Coordinates of C-alpha atoms in Angstrom, one line a residue:
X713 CA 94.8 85.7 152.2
X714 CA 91.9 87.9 151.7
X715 CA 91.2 90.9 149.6
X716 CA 88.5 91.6 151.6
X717 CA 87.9 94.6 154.3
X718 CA 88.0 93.8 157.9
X719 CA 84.1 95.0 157.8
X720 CA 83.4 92.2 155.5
X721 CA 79.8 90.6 156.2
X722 CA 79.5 86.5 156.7
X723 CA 78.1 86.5 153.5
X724 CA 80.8 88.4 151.9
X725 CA 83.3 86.1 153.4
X726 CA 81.1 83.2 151.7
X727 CA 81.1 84.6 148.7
X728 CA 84.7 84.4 148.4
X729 CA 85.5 81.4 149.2
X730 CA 83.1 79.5 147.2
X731 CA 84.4 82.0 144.0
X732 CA 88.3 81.0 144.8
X733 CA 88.2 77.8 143.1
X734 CA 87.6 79.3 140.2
X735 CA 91.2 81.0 139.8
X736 CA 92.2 77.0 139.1
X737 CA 90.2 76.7 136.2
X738 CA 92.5 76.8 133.2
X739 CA 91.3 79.5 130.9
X740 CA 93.5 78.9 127.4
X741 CA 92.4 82.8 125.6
X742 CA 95.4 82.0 123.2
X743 CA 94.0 78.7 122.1
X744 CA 90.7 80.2 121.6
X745 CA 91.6 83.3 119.6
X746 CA 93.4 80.6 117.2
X747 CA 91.6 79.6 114.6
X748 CA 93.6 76.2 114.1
X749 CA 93.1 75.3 117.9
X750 CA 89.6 76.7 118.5
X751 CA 87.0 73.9 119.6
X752 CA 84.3 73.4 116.6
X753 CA 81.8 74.6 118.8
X754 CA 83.2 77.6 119.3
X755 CA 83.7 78.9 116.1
X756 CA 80.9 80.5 115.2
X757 CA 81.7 83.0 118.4
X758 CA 85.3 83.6 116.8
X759 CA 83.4 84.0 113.4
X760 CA 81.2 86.6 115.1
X761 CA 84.3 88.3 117.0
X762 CA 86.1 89.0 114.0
X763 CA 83.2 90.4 112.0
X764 CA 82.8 87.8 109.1
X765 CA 80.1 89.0 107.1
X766 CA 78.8 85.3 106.3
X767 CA 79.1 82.1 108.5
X768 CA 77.1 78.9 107.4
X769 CA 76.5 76.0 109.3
X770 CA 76.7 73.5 106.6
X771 CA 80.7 74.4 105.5
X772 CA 83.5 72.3 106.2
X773 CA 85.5 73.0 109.5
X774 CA 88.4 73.6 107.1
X775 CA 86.6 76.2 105.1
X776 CA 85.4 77.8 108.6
X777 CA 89.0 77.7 109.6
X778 CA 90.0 79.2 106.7
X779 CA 88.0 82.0 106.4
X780 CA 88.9 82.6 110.3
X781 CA 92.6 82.9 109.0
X782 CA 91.7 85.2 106.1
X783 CA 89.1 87.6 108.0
X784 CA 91.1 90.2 109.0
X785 CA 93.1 90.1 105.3
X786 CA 90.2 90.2 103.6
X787 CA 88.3 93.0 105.7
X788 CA 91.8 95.0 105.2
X789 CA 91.7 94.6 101.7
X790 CA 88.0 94.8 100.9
X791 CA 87.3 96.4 97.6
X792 CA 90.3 95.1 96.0
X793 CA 91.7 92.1 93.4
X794 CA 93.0 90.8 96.5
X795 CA 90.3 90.4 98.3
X796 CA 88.4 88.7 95.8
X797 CA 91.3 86.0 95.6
X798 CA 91.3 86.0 99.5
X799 CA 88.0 85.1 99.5
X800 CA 88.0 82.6 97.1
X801 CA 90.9 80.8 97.9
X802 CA 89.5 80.6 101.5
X803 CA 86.1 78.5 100.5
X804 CA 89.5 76.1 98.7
X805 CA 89.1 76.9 95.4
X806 CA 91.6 77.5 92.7
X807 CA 91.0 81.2 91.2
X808 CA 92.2 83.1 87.9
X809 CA 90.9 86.7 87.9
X810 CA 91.0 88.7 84.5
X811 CA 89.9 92.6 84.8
X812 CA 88.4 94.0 82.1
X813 CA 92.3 95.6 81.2
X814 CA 93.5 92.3 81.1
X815 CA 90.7 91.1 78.6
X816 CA 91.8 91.3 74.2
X817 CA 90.0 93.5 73.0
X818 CA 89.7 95.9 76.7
X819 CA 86.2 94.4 78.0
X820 CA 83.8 97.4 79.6
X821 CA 85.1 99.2 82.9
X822 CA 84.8 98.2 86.1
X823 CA 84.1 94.1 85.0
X824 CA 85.8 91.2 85.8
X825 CA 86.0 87.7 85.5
X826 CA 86.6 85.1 88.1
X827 CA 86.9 81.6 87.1
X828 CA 87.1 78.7 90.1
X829 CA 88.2 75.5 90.0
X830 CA 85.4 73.3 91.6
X831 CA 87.0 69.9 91.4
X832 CA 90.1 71.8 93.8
X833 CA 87.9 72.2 96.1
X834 CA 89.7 70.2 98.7
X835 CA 86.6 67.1 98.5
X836 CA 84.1 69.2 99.6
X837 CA 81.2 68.7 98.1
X838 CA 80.1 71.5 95.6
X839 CA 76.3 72.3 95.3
X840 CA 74.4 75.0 94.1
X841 CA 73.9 76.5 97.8
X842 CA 77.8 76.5 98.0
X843 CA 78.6 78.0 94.4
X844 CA 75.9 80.4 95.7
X845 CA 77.9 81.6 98.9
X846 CA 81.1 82.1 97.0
X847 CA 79.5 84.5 94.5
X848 CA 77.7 86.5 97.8
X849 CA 81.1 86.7 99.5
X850 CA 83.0 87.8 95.4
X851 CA 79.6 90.2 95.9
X852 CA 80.4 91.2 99.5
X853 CA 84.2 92.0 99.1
X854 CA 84.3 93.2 95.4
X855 CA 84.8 96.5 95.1
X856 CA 81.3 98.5 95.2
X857 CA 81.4 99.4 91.4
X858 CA 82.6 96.7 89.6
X859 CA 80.6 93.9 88.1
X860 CA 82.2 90.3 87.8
X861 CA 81.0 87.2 85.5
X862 CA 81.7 83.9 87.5
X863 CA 82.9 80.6 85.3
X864 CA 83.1 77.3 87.0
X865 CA 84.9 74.9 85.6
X866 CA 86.1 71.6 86.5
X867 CA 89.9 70.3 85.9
X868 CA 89.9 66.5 84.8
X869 CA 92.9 64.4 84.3
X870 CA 92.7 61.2 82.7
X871 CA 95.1 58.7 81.0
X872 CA 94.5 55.6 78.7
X873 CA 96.5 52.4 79.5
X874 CA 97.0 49.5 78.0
X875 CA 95.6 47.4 80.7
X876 CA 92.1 48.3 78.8
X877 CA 93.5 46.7 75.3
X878 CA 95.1 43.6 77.0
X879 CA 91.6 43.1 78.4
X880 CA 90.0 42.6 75.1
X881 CA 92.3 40.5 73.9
X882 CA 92.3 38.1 76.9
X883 CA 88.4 38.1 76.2
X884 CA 88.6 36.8 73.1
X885 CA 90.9 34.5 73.8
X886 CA 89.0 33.0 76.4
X887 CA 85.8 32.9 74.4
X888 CA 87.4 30.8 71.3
X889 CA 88.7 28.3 74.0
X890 CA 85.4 28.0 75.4
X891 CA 83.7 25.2 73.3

């Protein structure tokens, strides 16, 4: 069945039958507004769709994912305590904010702290070009006025067992016997 007019040239006719085809050609929009279900390569577009203010090439596909998931949050909140946790908690980072309020004695208005976690950062690697794109994104969705202090600290857990004093013992045993 054609949509076109009786009138329709050879070339028109042409036209629309080498473009019919093209209706089978699965299209899945729902997949690709999805951040979870997006191909890799195309999520710089979605990046670029949504308005994120940053997008580097060199982050983890589960930090691009998650800042896909958090862009419309954190545009809606921009300015705000929230965002700032948003943000953070997006690049996989565990985040304690303390407001100048918050601080014994009150610390000067309009400053903040943020201290990160950078061993919780999911096994991503943490260099100084990636500490630097969390502080420009705290920058970017802070609110305008305030100034913020970043601490990075890194949460170790460790445990002694006796495995390491049985080993010295076992040493010197085997070092008397050994004559």
């Amino acid at each position: 069945m054609s949509l076109l007019p009786p009138g329709s040239s050879q070339l028109e006719r042409n036209l629309e039958n080498a473009t019919s085809r093209m209706a089978n050609i699965p299209v899945p929009i729902r997949d690709l507004w999805n951040p979870d279900t997006c191909p890799e390569n195309l999520l710089p577009w979605l990046a670029w769709s949504l308005g994120l203010d940053a997008w580097k090439s060199y982050w983890h596909v589960s930090i691009k994912r998650a800042m896909l998931k958090e862009a419309i949050t954190i545009k809606r909140k921009k300015g705000t305590a929230k965002s700032v946790r948003d943000v953070v908690a997006a690049f996989g980072s565990a985040v304690v904010m303390k407001e100048c309020w918050q601080s014994t004695p009150p610390g000067a208005p309009h400053n903040f702290s943020v201290v990160i976690d950078v061993a919780s950062m999911g096994g991503h690697p943490v260099t100084a070009e990636f500490q630097q794109d969390i502080i420009d994104e705290i920058a970017r969705t802070k609110p305008v006025r305030s100034r913020f202090n970043l601490i990075t600290g890194v949460t170790c857990n460790a445990e002694i067992r006796l495995a390491a004093v049985a080993h010295a013992v076992i040493y010197r045993r085997l070092e008397l016997t050994d004559q």
